[in-house]
Short mmCIF file of C-alpha atoms in Angstrom, two decimals:
data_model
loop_
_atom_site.label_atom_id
_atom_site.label_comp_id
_atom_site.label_asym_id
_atom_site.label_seq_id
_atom_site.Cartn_x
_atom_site.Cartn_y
_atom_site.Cartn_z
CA UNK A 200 52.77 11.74 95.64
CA UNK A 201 52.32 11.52 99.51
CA UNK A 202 52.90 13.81 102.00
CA UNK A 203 52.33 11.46 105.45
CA UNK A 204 52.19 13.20 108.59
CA UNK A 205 49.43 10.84 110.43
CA UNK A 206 50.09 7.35 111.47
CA UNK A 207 49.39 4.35 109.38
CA UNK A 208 48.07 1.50 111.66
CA UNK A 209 48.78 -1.88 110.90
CA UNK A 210 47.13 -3.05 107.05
CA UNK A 211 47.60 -4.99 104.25
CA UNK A 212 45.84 -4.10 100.27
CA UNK A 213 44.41 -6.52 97.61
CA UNK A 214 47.15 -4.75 95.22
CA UNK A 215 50.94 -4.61 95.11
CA UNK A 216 51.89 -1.01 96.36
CA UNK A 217 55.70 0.38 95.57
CA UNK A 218 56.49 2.94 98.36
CA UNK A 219 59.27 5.26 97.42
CA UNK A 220 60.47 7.13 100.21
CA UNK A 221 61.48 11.29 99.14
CA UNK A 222 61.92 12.78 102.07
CA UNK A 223 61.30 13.27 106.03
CA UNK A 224 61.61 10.38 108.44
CA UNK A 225 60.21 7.62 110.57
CA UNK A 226 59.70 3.77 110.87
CA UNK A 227 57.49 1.22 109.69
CA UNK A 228 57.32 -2.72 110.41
CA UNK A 229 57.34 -4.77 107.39
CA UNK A 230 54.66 -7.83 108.45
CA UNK A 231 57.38 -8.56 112.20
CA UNK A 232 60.43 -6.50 111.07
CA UNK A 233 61.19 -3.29 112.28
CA UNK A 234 62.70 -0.75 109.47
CA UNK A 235 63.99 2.82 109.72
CA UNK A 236 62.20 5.06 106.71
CA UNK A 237 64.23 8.20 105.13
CA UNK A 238 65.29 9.15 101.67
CA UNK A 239 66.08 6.01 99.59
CA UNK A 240 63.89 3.57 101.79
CA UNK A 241 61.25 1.64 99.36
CA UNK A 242 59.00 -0.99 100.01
CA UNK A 243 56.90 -2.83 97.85
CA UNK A 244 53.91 -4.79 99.57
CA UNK A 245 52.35 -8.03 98.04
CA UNK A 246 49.25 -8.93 98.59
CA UNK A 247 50.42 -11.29 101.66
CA UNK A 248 52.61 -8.33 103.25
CA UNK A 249 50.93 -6.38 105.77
CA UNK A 250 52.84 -3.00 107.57
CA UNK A 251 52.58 -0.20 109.90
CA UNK A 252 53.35 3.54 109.12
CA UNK A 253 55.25 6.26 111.62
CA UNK A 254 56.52 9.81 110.20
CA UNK A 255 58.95 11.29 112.59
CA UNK A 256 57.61 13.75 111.87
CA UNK A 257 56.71 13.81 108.03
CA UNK A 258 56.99 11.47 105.16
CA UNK A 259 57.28 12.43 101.43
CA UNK A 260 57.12 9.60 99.22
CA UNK A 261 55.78 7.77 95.89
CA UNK A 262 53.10 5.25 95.75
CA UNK A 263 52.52 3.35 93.18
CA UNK A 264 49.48 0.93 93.79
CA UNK A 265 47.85 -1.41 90.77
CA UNK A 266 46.64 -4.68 90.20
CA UNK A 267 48.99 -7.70 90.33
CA UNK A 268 47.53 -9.06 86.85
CA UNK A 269 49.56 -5.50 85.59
CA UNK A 270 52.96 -7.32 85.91
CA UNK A 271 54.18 -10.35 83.81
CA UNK A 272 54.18 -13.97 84.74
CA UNK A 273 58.61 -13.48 85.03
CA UNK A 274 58.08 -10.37 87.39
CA UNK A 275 55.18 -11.72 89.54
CA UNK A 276 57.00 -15.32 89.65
CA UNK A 277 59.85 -13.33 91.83
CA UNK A 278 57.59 -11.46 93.50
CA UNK A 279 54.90 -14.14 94.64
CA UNK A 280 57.79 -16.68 95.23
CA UNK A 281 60.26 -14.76 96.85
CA UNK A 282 60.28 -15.37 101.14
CA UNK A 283 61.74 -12.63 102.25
CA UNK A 284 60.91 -9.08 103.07
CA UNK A 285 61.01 -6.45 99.92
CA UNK A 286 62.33 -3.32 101.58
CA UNK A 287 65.58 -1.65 100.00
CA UNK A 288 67.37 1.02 100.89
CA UNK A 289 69.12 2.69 97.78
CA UNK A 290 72.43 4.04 96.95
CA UNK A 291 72.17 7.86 95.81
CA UNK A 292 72.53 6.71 92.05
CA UNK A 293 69.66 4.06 92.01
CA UNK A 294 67.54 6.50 93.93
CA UNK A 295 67.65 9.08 91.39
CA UNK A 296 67.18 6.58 88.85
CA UNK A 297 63.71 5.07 90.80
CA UNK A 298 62.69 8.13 91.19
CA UNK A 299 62.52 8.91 87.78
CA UNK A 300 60.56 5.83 86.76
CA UNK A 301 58.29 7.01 89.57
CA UNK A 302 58.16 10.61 88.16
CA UNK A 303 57.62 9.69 84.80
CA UNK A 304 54.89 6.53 86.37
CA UNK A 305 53.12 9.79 87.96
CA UNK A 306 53.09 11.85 85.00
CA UNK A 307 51.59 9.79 82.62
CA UNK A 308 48.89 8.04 84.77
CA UNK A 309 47.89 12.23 85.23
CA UNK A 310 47.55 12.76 81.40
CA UNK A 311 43.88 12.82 80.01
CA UNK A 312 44.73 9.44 78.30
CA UNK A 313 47.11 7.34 80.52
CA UNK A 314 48.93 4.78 78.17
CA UNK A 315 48.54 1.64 80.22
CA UNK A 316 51.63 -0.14 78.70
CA UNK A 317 53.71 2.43 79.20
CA UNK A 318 52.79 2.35 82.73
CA UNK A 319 53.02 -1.50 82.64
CA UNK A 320 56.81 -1.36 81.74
CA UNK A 321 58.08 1.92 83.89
CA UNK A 322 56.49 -0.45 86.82
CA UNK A 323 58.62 -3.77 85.31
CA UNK A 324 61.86 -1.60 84.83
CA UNK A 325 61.39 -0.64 88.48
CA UNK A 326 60.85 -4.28 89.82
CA UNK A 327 64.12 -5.84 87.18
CA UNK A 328 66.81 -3.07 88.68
CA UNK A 329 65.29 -4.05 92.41
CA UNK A 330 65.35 -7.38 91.68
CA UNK A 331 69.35 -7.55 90.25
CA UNK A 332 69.99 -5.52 93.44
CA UNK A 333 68.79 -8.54 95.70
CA UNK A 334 69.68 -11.21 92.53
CA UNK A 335 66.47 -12.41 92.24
CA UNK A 336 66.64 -12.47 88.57
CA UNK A 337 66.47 -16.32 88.80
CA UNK A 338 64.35 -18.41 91.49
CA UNK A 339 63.58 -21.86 92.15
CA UNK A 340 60.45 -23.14 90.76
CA UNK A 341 58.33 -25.19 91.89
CA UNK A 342 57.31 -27.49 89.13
CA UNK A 343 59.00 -28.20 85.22
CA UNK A 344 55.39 -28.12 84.06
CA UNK A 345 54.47 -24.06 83.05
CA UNK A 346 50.84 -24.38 83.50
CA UNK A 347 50.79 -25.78 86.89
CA UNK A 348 53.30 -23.45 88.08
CA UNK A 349 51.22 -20.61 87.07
CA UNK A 350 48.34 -21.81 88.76
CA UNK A 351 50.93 -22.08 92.16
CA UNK A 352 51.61 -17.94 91.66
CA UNK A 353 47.90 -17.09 90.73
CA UNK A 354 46.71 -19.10 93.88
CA UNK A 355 49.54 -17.30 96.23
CA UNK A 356 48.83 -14.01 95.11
CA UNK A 357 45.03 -14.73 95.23
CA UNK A 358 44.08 -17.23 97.77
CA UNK A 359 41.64 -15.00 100.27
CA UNK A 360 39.52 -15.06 96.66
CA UNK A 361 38.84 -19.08 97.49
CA UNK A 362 39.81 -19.27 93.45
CA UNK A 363 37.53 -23.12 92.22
CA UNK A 364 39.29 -25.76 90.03
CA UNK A 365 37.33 -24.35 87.35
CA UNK A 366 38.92 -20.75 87.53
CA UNK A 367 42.75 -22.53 87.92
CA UNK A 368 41.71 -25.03 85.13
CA UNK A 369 41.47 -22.14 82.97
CA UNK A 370 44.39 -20.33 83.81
CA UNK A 371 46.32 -24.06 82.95
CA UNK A 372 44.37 -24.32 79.83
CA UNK A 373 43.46 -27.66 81.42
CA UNK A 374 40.03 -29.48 81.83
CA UNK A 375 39.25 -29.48 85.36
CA UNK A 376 39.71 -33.12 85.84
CA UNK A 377 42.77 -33.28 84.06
CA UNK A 378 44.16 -29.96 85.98
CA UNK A 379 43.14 -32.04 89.29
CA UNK A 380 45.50 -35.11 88.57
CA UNK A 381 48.22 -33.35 87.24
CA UNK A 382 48.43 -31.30 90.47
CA UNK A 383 48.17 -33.54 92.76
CA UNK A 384 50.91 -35.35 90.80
CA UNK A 385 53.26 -32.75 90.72
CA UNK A 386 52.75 -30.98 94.13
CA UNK A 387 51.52 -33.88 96.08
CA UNK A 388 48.18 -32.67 97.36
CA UNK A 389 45.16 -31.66 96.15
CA UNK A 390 44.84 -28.17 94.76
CA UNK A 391 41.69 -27.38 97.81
CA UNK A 392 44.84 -28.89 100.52
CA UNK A 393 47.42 -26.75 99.01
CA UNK A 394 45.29 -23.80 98.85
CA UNK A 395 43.93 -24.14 102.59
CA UNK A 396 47.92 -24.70 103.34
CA UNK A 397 48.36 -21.34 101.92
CA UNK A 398 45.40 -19.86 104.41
CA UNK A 399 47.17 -21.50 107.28
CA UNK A 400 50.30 -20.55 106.94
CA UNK A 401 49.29 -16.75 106.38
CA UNK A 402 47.38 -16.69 109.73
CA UNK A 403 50.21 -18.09 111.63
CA UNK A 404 51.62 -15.18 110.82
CA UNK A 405 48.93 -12.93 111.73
CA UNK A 406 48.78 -14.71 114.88
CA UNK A 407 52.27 -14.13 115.67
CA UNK A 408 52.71 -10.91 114.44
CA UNK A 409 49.19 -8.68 114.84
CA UNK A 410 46.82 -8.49 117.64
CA UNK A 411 43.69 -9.34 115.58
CA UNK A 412 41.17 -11.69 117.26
CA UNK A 413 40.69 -15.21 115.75
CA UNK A 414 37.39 -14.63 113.98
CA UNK A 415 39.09 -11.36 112.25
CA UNK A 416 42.05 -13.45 110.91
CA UNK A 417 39.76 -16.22 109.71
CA UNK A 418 38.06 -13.29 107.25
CA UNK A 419 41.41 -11.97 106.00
CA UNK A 420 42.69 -15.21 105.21
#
């Protein structure tokens, strides 16, 4: 639990962060959007979302932060996949019902022995009621084949890592070699293209949307 009274200049995390909004007000821009911040307002930040912070003057809030691997394949599909901006701002109901996951998220990861499933699914519940708000339930996938499409959302939610074919071999359960041809057949590139594709595209968006120099973009990316 948060109590923000300090700016938040522009960032971005290696995590997915859920930012429940309690109380107060002010503003934040979601990577180049603009958004008002009050009771109801939450966020949640992939690892290729970056945002500012402004409390007019306060802001009470939840934040849940934890490792993308936390989620399952069906939750981080929509979550990697998904273009657009996650901010919602909830109705009364579902913010007392968020809120609770977040209370009860907050209690037990303060318990001697946090239960890390428990966690796990209180963070899932969370993303499935956001998610049937939006109806994101289903998404378009890439590729028929499983394997290779898991690679695609390990490599999007991990690409400033510079994962090797051997690392996204083993997350296909393919040889290397094998992994190599069948991407290139199903996406049309090489796996090093499509993952310097990936870099590209994210500091385009940098460019346009930050003030960084060059050189600082090229390390983030």
């Amino acid at each position: 639990k948060r109590h923000v009274t300090q700016n938040y200049a522009l960032h971005w995390h290696n995590y997915i962060e859920i930012e429940l909004i309690t109380g107060g007000h002010g503003s934040q821009t979601l990577n180049d959007t603009p958004l008002s911040l009050q009771q109801g307002a939450l966020s949640i930040l992939r690892l290729t979302d970056y945002h500012e912070i402004r409390p007019e003057p306060y802001l009470d809030m939840y934040n849940l932060s934890f490792e993308a691997q936390l989620l399952s394949d069906e939750i981080l599909d929509v979550l990697t996949l998904t273009k657009e901006n996650m901010f919602f701002m909830l109705s009364e109901q579902e913010f007392e019902i968020i809120q609770h996951f977040c209370e009860l998220c907050y209690e037990e990861r303060n318990t001697p022995q946090p239960n890390l499933q428990y966690i796990k699914n209180l963070l899932e519940c969370i993303c499935i009621r956001l998610f049937r708000l939006r109806k994101l339930e289903k998404i378009d996938k890439r590729t028929s084949d499983t394997a290779i499409h898991r690679t695609l959302v390990y490599m999007h939610t991990h690409f400033r890592e510079n994962p090797s074919l051997t690392t996204l071999s083993q997350i296909s359960h393919y040889s290397p070699n094998h992994f190599s041809t069948i991407f290139h057949k199903t996406i049309g590139m090489t796996y090093h293209d499509y993952l310097n594709q990936l870099k590209v595209k994210y500091a385009k968006q940098l460019l346009v949307s930050t003030n960084l120099k060059s050189i600082d973009i090229c390390f983030q990316c």
